Backbone as numpy.savetxt, mean C-alpha at the origin, in Angstrom:
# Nx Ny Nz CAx CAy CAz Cx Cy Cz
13.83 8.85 9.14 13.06 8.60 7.93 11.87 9.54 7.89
11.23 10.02 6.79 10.20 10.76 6.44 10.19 10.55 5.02
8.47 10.90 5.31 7.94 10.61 3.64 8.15 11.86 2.92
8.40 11.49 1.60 9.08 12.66 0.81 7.65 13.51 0.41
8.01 15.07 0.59 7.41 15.99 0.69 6.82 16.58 -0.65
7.46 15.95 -1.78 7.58 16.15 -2.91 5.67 15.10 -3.66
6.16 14.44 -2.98 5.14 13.19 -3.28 3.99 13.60 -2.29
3.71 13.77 -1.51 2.81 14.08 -0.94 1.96 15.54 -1.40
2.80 16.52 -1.87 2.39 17.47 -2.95 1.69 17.44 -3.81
2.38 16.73 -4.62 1.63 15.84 -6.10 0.09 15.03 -5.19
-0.12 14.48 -4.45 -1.45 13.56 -4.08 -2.33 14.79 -3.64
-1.62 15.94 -2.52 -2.64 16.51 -2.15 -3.18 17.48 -3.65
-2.59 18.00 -4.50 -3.09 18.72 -5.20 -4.02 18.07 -6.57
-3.86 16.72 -6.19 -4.12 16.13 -7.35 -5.56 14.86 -7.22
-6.22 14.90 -6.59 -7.41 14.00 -5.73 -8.19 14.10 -6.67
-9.00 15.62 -7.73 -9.52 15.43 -8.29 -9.68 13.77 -9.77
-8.00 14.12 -10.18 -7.52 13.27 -11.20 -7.73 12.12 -10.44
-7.00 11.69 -9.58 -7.18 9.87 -8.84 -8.56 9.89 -8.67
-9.13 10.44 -8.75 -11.09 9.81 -7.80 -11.92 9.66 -9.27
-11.55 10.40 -10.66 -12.04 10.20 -12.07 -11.42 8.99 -12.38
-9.64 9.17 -11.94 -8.66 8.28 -12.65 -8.99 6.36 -12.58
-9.11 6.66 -10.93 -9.01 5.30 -10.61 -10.18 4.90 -9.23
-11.26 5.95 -9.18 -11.99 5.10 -8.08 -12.87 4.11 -8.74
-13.31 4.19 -9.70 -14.40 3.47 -10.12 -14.22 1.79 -10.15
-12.80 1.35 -9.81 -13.10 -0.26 -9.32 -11.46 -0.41 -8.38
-12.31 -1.63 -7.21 -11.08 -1.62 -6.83 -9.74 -2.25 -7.12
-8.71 -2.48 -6.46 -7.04 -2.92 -6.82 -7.41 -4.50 -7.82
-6.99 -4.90 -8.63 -7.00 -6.21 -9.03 -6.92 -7.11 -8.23
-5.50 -7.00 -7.30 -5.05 -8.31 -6.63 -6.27 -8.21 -5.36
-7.30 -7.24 -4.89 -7.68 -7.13 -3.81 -8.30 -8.31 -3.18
-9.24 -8.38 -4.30 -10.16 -9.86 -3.94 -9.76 -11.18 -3.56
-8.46 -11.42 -3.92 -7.27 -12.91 -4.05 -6.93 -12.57 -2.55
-6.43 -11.22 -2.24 -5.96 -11.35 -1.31 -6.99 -11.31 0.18
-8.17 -11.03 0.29 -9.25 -11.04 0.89 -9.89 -12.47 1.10
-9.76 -12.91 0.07 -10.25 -14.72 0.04 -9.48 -15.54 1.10
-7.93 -14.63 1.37 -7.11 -15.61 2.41 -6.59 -15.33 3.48
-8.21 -13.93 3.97 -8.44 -13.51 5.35 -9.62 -14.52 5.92
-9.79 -14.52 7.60 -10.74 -14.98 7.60 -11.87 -14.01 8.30
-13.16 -14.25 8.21 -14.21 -13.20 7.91 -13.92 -12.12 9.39
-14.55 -10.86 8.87 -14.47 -9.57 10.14 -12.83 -9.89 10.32
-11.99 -10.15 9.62 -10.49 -9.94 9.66 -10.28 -8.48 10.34
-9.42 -7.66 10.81 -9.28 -6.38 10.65 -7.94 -6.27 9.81
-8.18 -5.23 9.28 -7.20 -5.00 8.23 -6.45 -3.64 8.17
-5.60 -3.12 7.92 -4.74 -1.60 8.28 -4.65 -1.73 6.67
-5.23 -0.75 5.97 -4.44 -0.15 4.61 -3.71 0.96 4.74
-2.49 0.72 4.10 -1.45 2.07 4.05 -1.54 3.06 2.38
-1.85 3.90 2.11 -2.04 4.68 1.37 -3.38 4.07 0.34
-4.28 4.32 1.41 -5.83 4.59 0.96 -6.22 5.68 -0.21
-5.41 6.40 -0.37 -6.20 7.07 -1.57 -7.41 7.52 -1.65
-8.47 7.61 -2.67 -9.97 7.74 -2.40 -10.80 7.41 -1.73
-9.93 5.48 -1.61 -10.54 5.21 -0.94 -11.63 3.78 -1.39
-10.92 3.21 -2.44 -11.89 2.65 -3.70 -11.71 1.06 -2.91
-10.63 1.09 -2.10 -10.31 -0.46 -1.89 -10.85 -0.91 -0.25
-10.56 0.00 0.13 -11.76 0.45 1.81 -12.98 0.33 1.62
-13.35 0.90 0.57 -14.75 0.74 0.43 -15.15 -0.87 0.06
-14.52 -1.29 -0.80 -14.63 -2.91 -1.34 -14.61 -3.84 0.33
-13.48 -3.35 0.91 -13.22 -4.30 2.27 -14.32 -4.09 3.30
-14.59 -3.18 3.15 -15.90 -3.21 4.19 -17.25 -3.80 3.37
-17.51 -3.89 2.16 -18.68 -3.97 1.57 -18.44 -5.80 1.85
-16.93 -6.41 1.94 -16.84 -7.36 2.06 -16.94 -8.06 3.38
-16.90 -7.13 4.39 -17.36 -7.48 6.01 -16.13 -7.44 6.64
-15.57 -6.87 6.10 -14.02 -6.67 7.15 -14.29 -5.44 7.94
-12.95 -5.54 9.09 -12.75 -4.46 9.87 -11.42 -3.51 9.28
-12.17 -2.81 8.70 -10.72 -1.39 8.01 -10.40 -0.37 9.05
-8.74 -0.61 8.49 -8.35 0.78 9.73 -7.44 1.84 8.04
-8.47 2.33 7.37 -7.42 3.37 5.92 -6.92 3.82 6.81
-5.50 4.28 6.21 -5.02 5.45 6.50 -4.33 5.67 5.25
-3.77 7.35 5.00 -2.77 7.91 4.31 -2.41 8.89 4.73
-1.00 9.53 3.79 -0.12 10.20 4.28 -0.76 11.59 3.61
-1.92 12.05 3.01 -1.86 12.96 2.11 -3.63 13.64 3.03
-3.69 14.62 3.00 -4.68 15.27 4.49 -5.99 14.96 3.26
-5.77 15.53 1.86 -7.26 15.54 1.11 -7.12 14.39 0.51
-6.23 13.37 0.25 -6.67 12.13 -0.04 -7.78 11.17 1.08
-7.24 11.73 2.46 -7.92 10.76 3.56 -9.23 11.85 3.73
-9.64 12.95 2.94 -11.25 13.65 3.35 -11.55 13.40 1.98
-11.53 13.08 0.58 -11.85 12.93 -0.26 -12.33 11.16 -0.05
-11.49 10.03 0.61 -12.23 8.98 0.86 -13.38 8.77 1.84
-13.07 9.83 2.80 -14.29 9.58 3.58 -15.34 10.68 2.85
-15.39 11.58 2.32 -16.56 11.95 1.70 -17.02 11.19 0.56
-16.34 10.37 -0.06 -17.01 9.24 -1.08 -17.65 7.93 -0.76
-17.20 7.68 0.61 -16.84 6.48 1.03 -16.92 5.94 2.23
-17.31 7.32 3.15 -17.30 7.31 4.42 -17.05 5.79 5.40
-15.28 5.65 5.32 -14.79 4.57 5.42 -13.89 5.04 7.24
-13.94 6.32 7.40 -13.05 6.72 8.59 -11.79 6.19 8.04
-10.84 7.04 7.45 -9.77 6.97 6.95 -9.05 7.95 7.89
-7.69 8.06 8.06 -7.14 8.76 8.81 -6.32 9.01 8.30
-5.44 10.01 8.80 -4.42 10.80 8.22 -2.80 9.99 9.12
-1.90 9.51 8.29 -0.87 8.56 8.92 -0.09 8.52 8.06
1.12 9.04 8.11 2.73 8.42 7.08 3.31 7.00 7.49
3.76 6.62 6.81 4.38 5.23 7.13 5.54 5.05 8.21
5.65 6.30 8.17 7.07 6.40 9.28 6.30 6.76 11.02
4.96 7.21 10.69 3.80 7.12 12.22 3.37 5.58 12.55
3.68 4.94 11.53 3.18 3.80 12.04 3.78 2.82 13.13
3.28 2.82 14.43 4.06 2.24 15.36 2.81 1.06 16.13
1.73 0.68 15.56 1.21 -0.99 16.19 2.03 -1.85 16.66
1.07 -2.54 17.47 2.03 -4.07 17.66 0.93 -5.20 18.10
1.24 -5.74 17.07 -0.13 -7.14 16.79 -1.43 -6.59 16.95
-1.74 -5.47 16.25 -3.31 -5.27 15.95 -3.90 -5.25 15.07
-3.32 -6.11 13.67 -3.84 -6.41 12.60 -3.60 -7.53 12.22
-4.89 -8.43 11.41 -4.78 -9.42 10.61 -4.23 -9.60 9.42
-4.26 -8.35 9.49 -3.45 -8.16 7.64 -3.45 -6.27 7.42
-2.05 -6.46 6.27 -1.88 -5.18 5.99 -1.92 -4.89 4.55
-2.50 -4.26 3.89 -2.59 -3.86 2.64 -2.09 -2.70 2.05
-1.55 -2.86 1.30 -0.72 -1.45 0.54 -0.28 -1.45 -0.72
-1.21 -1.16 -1.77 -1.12 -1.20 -3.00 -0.74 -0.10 -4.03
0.58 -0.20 -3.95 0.85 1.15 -5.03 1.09 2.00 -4.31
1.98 2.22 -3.16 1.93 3.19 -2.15 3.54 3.08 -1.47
3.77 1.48 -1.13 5.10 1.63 -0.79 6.27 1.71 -1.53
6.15 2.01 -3.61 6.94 2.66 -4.11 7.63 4.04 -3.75
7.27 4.55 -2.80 7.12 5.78 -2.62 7.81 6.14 -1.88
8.81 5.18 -0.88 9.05 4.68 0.20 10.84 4.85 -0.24
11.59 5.69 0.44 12.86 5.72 -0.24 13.96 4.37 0.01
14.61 3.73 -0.87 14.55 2.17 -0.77 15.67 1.86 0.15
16.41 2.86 0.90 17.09 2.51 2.60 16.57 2.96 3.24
14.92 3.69 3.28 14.02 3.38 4.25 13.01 2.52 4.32
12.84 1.90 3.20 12.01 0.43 3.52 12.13 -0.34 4.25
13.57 -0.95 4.54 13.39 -2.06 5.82 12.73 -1.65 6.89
12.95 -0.40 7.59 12.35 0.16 8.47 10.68 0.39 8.26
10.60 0.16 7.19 8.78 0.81 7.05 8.36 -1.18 7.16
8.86 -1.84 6.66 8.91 -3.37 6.27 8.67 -3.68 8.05
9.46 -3.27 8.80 9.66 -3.76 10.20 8.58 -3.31 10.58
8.36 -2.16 10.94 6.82 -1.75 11.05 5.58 -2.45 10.44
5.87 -2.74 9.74 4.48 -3.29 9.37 4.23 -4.71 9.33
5.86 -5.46 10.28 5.92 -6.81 10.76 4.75 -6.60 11.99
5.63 -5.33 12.46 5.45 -5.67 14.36 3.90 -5.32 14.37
3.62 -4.76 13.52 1.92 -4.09 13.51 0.43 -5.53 13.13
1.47 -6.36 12.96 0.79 -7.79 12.43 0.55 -8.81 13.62
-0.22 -9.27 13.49 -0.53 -10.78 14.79 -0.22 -12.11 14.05
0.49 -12.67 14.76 1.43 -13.81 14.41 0.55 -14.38 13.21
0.59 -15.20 12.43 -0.06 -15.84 11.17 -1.12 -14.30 10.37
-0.92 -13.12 10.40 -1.12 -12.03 9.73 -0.49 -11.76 8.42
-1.11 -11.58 7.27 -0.74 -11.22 6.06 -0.55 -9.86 5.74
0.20 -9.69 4.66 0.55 -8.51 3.87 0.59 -8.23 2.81
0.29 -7.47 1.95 0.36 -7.18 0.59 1.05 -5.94 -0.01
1.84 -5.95 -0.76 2.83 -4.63 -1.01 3.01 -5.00 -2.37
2.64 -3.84 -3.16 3.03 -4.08 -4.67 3.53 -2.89 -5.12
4.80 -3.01 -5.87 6.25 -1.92 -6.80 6.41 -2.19 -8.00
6.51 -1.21 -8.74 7.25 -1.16 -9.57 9.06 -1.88 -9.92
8.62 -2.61 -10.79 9.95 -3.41 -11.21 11.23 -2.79 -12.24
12.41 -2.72 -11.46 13.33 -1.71 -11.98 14.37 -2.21 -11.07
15.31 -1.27 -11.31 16.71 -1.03 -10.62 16.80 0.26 -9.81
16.05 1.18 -10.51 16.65 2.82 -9.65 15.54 3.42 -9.07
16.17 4.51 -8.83 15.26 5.75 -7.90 15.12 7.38 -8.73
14.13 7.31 -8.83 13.60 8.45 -9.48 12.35 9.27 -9.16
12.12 10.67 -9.30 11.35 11.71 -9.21 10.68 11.84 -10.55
9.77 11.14 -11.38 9.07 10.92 -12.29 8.47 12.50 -12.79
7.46 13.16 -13.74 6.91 14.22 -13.90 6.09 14.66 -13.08
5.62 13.86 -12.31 4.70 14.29 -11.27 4.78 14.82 -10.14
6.14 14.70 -9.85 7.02 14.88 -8.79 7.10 14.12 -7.47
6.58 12.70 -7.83 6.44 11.67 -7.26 7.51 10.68 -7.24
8.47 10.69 -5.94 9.74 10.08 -5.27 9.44 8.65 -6.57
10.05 7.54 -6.77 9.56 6.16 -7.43 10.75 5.56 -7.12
11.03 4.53 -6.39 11.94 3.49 -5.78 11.43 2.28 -6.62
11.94 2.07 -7.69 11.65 0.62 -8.23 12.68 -0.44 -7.15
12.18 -2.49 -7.91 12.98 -2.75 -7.19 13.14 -3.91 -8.01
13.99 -5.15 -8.12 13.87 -5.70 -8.75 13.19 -7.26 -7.92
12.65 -8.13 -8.55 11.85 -8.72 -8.08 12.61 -10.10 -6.36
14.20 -10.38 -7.07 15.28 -10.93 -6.03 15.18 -9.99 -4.98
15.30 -8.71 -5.40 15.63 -7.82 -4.16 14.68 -7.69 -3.21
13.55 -7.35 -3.34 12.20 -7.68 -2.82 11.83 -8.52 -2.09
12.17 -9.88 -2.85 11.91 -10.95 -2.18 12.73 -11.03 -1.03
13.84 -10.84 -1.16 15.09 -10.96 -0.11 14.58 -9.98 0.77
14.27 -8.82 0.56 14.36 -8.46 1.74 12.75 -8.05 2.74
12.33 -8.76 1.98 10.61 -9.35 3.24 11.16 -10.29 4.05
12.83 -11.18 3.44 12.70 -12.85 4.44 13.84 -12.19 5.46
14.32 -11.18 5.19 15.37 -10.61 6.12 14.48 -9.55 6.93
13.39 -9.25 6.73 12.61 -8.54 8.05 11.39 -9.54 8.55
11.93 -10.68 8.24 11.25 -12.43 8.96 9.95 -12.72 8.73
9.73 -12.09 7.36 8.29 -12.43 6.48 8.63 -13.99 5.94
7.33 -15.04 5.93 7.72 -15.64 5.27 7.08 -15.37 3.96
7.87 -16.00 2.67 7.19 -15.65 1.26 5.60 -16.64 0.89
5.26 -16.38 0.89 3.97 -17.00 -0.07 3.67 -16.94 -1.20
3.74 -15.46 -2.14 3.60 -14.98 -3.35 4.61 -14.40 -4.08
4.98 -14.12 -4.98 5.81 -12.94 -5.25 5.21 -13.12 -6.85
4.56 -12.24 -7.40 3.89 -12.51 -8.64 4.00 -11.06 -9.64
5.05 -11.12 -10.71 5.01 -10.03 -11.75 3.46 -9.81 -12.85
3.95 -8.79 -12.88 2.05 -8.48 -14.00 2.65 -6.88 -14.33
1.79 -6.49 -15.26 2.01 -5.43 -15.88 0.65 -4.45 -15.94
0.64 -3.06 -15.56 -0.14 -2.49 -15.73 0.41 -1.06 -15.97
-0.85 -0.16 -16.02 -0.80 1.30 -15.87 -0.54 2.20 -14.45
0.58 2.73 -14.81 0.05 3.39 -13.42 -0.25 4.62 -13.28
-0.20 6.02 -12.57 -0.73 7.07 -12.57 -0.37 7.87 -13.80
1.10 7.45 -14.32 1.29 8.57 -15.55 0.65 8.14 -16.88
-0.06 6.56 -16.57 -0.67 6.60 -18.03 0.37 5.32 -18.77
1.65 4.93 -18.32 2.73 4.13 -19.09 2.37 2.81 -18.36
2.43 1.74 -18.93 2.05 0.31 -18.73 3.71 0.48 -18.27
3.89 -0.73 -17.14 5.04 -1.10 -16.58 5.21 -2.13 -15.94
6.19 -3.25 -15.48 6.01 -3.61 -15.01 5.79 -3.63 -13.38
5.34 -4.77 -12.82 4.94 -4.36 -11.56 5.24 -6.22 -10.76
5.55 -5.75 -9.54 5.88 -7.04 -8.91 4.53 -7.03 -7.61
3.94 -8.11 -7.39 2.84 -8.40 -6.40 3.56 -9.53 -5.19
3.40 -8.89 -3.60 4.20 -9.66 -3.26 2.86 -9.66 -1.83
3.00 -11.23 -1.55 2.16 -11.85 -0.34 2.68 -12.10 0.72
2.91 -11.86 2.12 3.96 -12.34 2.90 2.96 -12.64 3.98
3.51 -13.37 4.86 2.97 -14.04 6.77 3.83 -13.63 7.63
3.16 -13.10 8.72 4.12 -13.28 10.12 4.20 -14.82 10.57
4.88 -15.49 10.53 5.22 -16.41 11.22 5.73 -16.94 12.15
């Protein structure tokens, strides 16, 4: 498995647009899902970006470990944000029980969808038993290379669900909503909460 090279292109050349586009507040679901850590939690975000939601988690008293897969997305957050973000693909990620929770918003679309279980497993084993997760996709059927040249693995909301309880998540959430995403087109979108148990 490897993260597609195509997509990582599009982020590094494009930091200016995301840090106008979207730093100025953080993820919606962030705060909901922060309310059902408990305090100085440590937390692993997977595709940090600027950096807008690192910054929120620490302003909130958590312990952040950003990382992303894109070299000037993770120096564009720490020069805004100086959050110590690191440079990490999803397929580097190899923890085991050193987080309270994992966050990844808008990032594991990206993720080609017979390499998800494997990124899914990883980010079981990287969790401490009663540890949460957050992963939110685009709702669809297929796989596509959009204008941006950004990989997009939709999924549909059964499929999803099914397969967090087949890499031994239990479900807590699974919540549809609709927004914008980088190209500007409202879409739908699936929000999903899971536990190590």
């Amino acid at each position: 498995m490897s993260t597609d090279d195509g997509t990582i292109a599009h982020y590094q050349t494009s930091v200016p647009f995301y840090t106008l586009a979207f730093d100025r507040s953080h993820s919606r679901h962030l705060d909901a899902f922060l309310e059902l850590q408990e305090p100085g939690a440590r937390i692993l975000e997977l595709g940090c970006g600027t950096g807008r939601d690192a910054a929120r988690m620490v302003e909130c008293g958590f312990a952040i470990d950003p990382t992303d897969g894109t070299p000037a997305m993770v120096a564009k957050a720490n020069e805004r944000h100086a959050v110590k973000a690191r440079l990490m693909r999803f397929e580097d990620l190899d923890a085991e029980a050193k987080y309270d929770a994992v966050w990844a918003h808008a990032c594991l679309m990206h993720v080609p969808i017979h390499d998800l279980p494997t990124v899914l497993d990883s980010i079981y084993k990287a969790l401490r038993f009663g540890g949460m997760h957050y992963g939110s996709f685009k709702l669809g059927t297929d796989q596509f290379r959009d204008d941006r040249g950004r990989l997009n693995s939709t999924v549909s909301q059964e499929f999803i669900e099914s397969l967090y309880i087949k890499c031994c998540f239990e479900l807590l959430e699974s919540k549809p909503w609709q927004g914008k995403g980088a190209d500007g087109v409202m879409r739908d979108w699936i929000a999903v909460t899971v536990r190590k148990s």
